[in-house]
Short mmCIF file of C-alpha atoms in Angstrom, two decimals:
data_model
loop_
_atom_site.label_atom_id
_atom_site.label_comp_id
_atom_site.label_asym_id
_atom_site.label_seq_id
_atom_site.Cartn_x
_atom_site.Cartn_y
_atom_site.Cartn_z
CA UNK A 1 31.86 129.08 180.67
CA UNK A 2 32.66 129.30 176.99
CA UNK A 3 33.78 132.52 177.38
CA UNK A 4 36.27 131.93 180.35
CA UNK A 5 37.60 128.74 178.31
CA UNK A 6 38.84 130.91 175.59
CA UNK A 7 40.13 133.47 177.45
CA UNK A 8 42.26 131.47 179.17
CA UNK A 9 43.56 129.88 176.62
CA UNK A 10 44.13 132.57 173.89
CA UNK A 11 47.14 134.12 175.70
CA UNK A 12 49.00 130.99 174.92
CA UNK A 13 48.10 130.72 171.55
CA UNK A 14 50.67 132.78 169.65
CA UNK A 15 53.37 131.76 171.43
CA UNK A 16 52.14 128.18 170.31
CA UNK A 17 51.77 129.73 166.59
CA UNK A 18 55.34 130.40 166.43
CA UNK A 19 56.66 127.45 167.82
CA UNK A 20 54.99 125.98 165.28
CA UNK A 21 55.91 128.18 162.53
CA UNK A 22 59.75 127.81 163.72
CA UNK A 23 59.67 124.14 163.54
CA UNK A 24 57.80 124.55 159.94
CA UNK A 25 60.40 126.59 158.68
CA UNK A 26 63.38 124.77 160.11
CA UNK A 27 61.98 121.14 158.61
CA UNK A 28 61.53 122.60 155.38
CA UNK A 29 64.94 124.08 154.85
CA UNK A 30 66.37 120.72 156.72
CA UNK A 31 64.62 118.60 153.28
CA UNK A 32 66.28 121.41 151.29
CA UNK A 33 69.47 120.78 152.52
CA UNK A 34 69.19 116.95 152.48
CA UNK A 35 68.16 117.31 148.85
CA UNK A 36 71.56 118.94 148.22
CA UNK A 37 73.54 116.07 149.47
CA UNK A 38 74.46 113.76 146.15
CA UNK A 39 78.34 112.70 145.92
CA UNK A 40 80.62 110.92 143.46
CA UNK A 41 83.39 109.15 145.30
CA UNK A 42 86.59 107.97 143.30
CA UNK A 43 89.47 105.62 144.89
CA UNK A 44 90.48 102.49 146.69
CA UNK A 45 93.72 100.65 147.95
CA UNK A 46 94.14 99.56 151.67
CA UNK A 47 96.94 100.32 154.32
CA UNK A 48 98.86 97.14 153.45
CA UNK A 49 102.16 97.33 151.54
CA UNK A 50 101.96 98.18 147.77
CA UNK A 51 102.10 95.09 145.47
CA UNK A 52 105.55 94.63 144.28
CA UNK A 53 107.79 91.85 142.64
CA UNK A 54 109.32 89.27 145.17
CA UNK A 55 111.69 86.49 144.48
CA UNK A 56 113.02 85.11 148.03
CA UNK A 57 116.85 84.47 148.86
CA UNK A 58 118.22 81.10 147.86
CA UNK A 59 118.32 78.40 150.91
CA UNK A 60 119.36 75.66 148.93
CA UNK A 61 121.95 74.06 149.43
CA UNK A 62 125.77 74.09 146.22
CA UNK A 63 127.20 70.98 145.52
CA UNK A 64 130.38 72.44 145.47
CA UNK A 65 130.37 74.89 149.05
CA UNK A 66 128.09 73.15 151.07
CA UNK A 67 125.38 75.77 152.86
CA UNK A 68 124.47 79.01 150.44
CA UNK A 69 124.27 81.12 153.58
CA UNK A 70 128.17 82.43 153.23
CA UNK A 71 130.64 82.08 156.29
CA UNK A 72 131.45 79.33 157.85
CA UNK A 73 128.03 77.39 158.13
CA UNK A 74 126.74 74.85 160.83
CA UNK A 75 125.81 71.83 158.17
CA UNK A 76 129.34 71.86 156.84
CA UNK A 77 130.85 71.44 159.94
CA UNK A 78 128.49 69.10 161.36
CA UNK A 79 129.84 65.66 160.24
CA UNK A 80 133.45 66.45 161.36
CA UNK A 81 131.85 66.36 165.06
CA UNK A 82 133.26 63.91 167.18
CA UNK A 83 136.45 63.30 164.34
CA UNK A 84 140.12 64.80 164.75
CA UNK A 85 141.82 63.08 167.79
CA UNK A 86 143.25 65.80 169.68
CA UNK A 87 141.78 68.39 167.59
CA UNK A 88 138.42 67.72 169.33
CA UNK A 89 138.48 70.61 171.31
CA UNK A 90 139.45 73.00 168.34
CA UNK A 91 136.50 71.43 165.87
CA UNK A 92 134.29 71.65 169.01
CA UNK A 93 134.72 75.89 168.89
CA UNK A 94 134.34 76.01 165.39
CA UNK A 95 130.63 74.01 165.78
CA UNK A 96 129.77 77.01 168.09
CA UNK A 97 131.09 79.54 165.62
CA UNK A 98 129.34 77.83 162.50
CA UNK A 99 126.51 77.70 164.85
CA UNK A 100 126.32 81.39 165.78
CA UNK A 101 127.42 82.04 162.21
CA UNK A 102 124.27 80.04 160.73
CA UNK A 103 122.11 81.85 163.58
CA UNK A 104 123.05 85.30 162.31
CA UNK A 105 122.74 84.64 158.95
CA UNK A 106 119.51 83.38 159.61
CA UNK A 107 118.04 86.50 161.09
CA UNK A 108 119.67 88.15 158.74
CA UNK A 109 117.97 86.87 155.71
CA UNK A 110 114.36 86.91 157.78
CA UNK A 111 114.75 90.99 158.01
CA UNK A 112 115.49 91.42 154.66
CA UNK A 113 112.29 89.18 154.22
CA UNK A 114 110.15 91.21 156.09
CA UNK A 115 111.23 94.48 154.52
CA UNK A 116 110.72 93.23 151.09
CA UNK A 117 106.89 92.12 152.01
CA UNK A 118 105.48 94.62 154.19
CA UNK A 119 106.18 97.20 156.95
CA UNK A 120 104.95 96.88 160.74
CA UNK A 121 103.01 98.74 162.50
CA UNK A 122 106.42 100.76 163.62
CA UNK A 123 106.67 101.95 159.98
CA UNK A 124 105.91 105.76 159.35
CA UNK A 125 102.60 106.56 157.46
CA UNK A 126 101.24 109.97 156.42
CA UNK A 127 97.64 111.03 155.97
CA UNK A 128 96.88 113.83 153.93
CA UNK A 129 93.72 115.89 152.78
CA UNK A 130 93.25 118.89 150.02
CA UNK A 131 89.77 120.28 150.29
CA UNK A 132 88.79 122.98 147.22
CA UNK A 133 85.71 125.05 147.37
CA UNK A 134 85.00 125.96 143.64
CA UNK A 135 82.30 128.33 142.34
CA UNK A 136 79.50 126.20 140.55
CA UNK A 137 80.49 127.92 137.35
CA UNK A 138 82.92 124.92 137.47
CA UNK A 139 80.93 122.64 136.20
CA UNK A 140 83.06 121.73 133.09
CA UNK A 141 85.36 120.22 136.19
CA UNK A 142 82.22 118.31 137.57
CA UNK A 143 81.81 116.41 134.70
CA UNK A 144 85.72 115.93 133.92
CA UNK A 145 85.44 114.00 137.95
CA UNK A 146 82.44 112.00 136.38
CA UNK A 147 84.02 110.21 133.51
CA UNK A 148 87.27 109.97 135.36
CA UNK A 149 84.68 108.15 137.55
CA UNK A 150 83.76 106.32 134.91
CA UNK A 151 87.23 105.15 133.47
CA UNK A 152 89.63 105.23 136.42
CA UNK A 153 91.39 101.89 137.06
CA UNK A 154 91.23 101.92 141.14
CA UNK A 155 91.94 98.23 141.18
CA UNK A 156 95.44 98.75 140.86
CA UNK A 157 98.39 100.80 142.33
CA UNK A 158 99.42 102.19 139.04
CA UNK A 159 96.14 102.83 138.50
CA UNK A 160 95.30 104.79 141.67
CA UNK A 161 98.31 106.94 141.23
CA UNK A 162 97.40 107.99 137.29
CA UNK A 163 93.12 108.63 139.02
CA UNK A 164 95.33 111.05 141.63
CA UNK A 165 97.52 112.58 138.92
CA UNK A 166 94.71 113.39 136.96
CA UNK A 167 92.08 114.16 139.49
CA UNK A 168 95.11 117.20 141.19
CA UNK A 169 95.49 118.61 136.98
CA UNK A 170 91.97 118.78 137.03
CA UNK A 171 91.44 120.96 139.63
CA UNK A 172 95.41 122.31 139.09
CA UNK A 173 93.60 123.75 135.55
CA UNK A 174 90.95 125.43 136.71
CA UNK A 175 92.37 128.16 139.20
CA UNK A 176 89.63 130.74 138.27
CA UNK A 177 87.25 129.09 139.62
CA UNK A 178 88.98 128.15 143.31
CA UNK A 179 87.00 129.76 146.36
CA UNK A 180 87.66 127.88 149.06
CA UNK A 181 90.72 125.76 150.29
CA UNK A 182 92.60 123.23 153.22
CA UNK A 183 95.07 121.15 153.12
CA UNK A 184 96.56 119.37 156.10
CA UNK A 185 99.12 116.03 156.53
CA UNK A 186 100.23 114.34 159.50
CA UNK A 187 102.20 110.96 160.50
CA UNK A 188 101.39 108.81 162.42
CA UNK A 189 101.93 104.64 163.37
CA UNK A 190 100.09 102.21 160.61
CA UNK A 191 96.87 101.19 162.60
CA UNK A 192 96.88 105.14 164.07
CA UNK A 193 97.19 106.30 160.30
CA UNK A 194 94.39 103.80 159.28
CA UNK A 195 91.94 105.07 161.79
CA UNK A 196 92.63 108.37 160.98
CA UNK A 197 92.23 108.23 156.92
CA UNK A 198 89.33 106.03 158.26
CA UNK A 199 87.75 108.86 160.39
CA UNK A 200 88.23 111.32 157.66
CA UNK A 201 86.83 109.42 155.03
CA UNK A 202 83.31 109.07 157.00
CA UNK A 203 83.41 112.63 157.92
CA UNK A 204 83.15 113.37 154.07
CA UNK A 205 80.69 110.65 153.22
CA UNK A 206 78.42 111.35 155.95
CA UNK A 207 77.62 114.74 154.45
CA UNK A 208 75.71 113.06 151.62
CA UNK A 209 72.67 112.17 151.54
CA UNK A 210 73.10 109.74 148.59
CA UNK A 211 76.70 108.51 146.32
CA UNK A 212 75.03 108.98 143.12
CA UNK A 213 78.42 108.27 141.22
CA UNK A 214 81.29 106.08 142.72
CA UNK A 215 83.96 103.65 141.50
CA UNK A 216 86.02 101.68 144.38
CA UNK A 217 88.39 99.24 143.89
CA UNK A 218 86.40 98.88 140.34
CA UNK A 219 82.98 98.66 141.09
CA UNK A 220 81.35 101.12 139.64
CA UNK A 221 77.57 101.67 140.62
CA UNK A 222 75.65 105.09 139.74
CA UNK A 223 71.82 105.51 140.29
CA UNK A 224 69.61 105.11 137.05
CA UNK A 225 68.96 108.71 136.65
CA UNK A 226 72.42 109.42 136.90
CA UNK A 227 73.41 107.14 134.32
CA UNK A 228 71.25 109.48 132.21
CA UNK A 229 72.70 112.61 133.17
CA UNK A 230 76.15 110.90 132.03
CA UNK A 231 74.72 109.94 128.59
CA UNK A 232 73.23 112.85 127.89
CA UNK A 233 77.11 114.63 128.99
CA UNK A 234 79.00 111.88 127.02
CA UNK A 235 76.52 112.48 123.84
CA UNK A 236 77.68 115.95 124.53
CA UNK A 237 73.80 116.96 124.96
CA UNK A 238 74.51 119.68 127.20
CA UNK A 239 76.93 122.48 126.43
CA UNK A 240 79.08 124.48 128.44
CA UNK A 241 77.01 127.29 128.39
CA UNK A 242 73.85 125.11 130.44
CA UNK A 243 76.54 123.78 132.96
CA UNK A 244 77.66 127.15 134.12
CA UNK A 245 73.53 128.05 134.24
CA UNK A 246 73.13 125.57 137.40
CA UNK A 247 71.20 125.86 140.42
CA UNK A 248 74.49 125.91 143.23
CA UNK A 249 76.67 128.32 144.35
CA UNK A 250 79.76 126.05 145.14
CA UNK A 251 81.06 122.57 144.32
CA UNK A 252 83.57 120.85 146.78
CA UNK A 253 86.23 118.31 145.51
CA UNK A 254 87.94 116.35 148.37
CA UNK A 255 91.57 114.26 148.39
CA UNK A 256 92.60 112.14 150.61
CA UNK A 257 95.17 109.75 150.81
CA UNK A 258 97.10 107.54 152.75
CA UNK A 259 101.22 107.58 151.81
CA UNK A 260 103.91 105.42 153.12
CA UNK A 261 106.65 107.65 154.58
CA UNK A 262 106.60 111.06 155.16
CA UNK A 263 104.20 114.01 153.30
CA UNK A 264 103.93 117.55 154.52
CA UNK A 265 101.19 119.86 153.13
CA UNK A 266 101.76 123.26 153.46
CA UNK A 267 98.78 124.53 154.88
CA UNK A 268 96.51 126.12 152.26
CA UNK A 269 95.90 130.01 153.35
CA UNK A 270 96.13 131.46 149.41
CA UNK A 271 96.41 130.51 146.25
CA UNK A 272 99.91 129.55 145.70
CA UNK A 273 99.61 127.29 149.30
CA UNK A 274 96.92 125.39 147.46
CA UNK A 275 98.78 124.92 144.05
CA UNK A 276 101.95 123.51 145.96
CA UNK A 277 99.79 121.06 148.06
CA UNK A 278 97.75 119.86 144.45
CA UNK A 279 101.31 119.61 142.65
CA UNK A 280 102.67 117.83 145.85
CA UNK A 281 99.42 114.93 146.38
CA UNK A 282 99.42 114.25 142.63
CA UNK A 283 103.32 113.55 142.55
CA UNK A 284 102.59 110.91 144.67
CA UNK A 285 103.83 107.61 143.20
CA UNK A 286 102.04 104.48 143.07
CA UNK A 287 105.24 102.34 145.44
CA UNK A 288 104.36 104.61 148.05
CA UNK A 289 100.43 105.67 147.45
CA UNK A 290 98.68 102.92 149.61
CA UNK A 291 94.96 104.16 149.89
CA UNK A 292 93.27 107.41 147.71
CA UNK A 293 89.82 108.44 147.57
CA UNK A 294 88.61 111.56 145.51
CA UNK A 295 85.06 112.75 147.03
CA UNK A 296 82.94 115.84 145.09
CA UNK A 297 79.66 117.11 146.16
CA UNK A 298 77.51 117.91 144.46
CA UNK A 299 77.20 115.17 141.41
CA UNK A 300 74.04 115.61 140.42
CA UNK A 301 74.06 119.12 138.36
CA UNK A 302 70.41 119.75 139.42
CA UNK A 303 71.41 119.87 142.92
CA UNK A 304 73.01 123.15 145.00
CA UNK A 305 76.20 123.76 147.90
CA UNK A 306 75.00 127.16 149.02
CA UNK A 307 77.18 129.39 151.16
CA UNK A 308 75.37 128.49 154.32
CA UNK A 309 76.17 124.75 153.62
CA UNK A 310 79.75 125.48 152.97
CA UNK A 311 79.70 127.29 156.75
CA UNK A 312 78.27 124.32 158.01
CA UNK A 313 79.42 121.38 156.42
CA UNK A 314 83.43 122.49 155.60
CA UNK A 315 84.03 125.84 158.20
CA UNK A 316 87.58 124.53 157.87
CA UNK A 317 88.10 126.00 154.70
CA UNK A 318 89.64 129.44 154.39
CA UNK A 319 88.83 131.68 151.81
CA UNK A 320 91.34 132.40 149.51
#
């Protein structure tokens, strides 16, 4: 009985062996991915209109003229109504023009008032992204990214546009090290625009497991052990040499930004491509930069971007 048990059932158990062994193999290199995953994410602003100085026309009223609006206005007129005799009907046309005058100039003054405080959602907005796929021997840039973490004013437009500036030199400096690249812009409607920086913004994010290192809109929160990687780095604990001795193969820095009016990236298929579209995102000035966020993975210098995570996670990139 025994005997006819197991021979029954030992023809299916290597094919159950490997199916096991499979799944074994595929969870452990799925934990060794995850464990890859740390970020640092840089940036803030929204899709409104960029803060500016606004004092509003003057609706008051002169002593001397009557109605500030110019022309001939409808409260100046006004008390004449019903005065003049025969010149009734002639006083009567002027009310309509001082109306339609008044009218005009009302309108008038409310479009320059709209233009002054905001755009609508008719206004032209460009998105735009640089990806950069640098060898892990970068990691003198890695740590430039964390104190600019660290020190970046992204509270304020001026602010923003310096953190872009300095975040495009960064990488702008270190074209030895440049692997990988993409760039790509497009224009679109403000609440089309939105969605899209919106949808391109997760897409990045979701690919770490954990933002070790981030500073948005000024609030800057890093994990504990991070905040003694930094020390250690500020102390200046850890020399170049050690850096360039980490674990990964590739670090990936990530720009994305939301512009009012137009941007075109050329698209980034060598070298040169990718300099022009760094020079061109960190020209950007702070009237027209609305949102940034910088995104690098990985932060944590203990952790590794191997070539079969760059296929999977950015097969966008070209290699140039």
């Amino acid at each position: 009985m025994h005997k006819k048990l197991l021979s029954t059932i030992k023809p299916l158990l290597k094919p159950l062996f490997a199916i096991a062994l499979v799944l074994l193999l595929s969870l452990g290199q799925a934990d060794n991915a995850m464990a890859a995953r740390s970020g640092g994410r840089i940036g803030g602003g929204s899709f409104s209109s960029p803060s500016r100085t606004y004092s509003s026309p003057s609706t008051g009223y002169s002593t001397n003229r009557g109605y500030s609006g110019g022309g001939i206005g409808f409260p100046f007129l006004l008390p004449f109504f019903g005065f003049g005799g025969g010149f009734g009907g002639l006083f009567t046309i002027l009310i309509f023009i001082g109306i339609a005058n008044f009218l005009v100039n009302s309108l008038r003054r409310s479009g320059e008032e709209s233009n002054e405080l905001g755009y609508t959602n008719e206004s032209n907005i460009s998105v735009g992204r640089v990806q950069v796929g640098l060898l892990s021997n970068a990691r003198s840039l890695q740590i430039e990214l964390d104190r600019l973490a660290e020190s970046a004013d992204t509270g304020s437009a001026i602010g923003r546009a310096q953190l872009l500036q300095e975040a495009s030199l960064t990488l702008l400096r270190h074209p030895e090290y440049w692997v990988y690249a993409g760039a790509e812009s497009q224009q679109a409607r403000l609440e089309a625009a939105e969605a899209k920086f919106n949808q391109m913004l997760l897409a990045e994010r979701s690919k770490f497991t954990e933002e070790t290192l981030s500073n948005v809109n000024n609030q800057l929160r890093q994990t504990p052990a991070n905040k003694s990687l930094l020390a250690q780095q500020n102390g200046e604990l850890v020399n170049q040499t050690d850096l360039s001795q980490g674990p990964g193969e590739y670090i990936v820095v990530t720009i994305l930004v939301g512009v009012q009016g137009t941007l075109q990236l050329p698209a980034a298929n060598n070298s040169e491509d990718l300099r022009q579209a760094l020079r061109q995102i960190g020209g950007i000035s702070s009237d027209r930069l609305l949102t940034v966020e910088i995104l690098w993975t990985p932060q944590d210098s203990n952790d590794t971007l191997t070539s079969d995570d760059m296929l999977t996670g950015y097969p966008n990139l070209k290699l140039i």
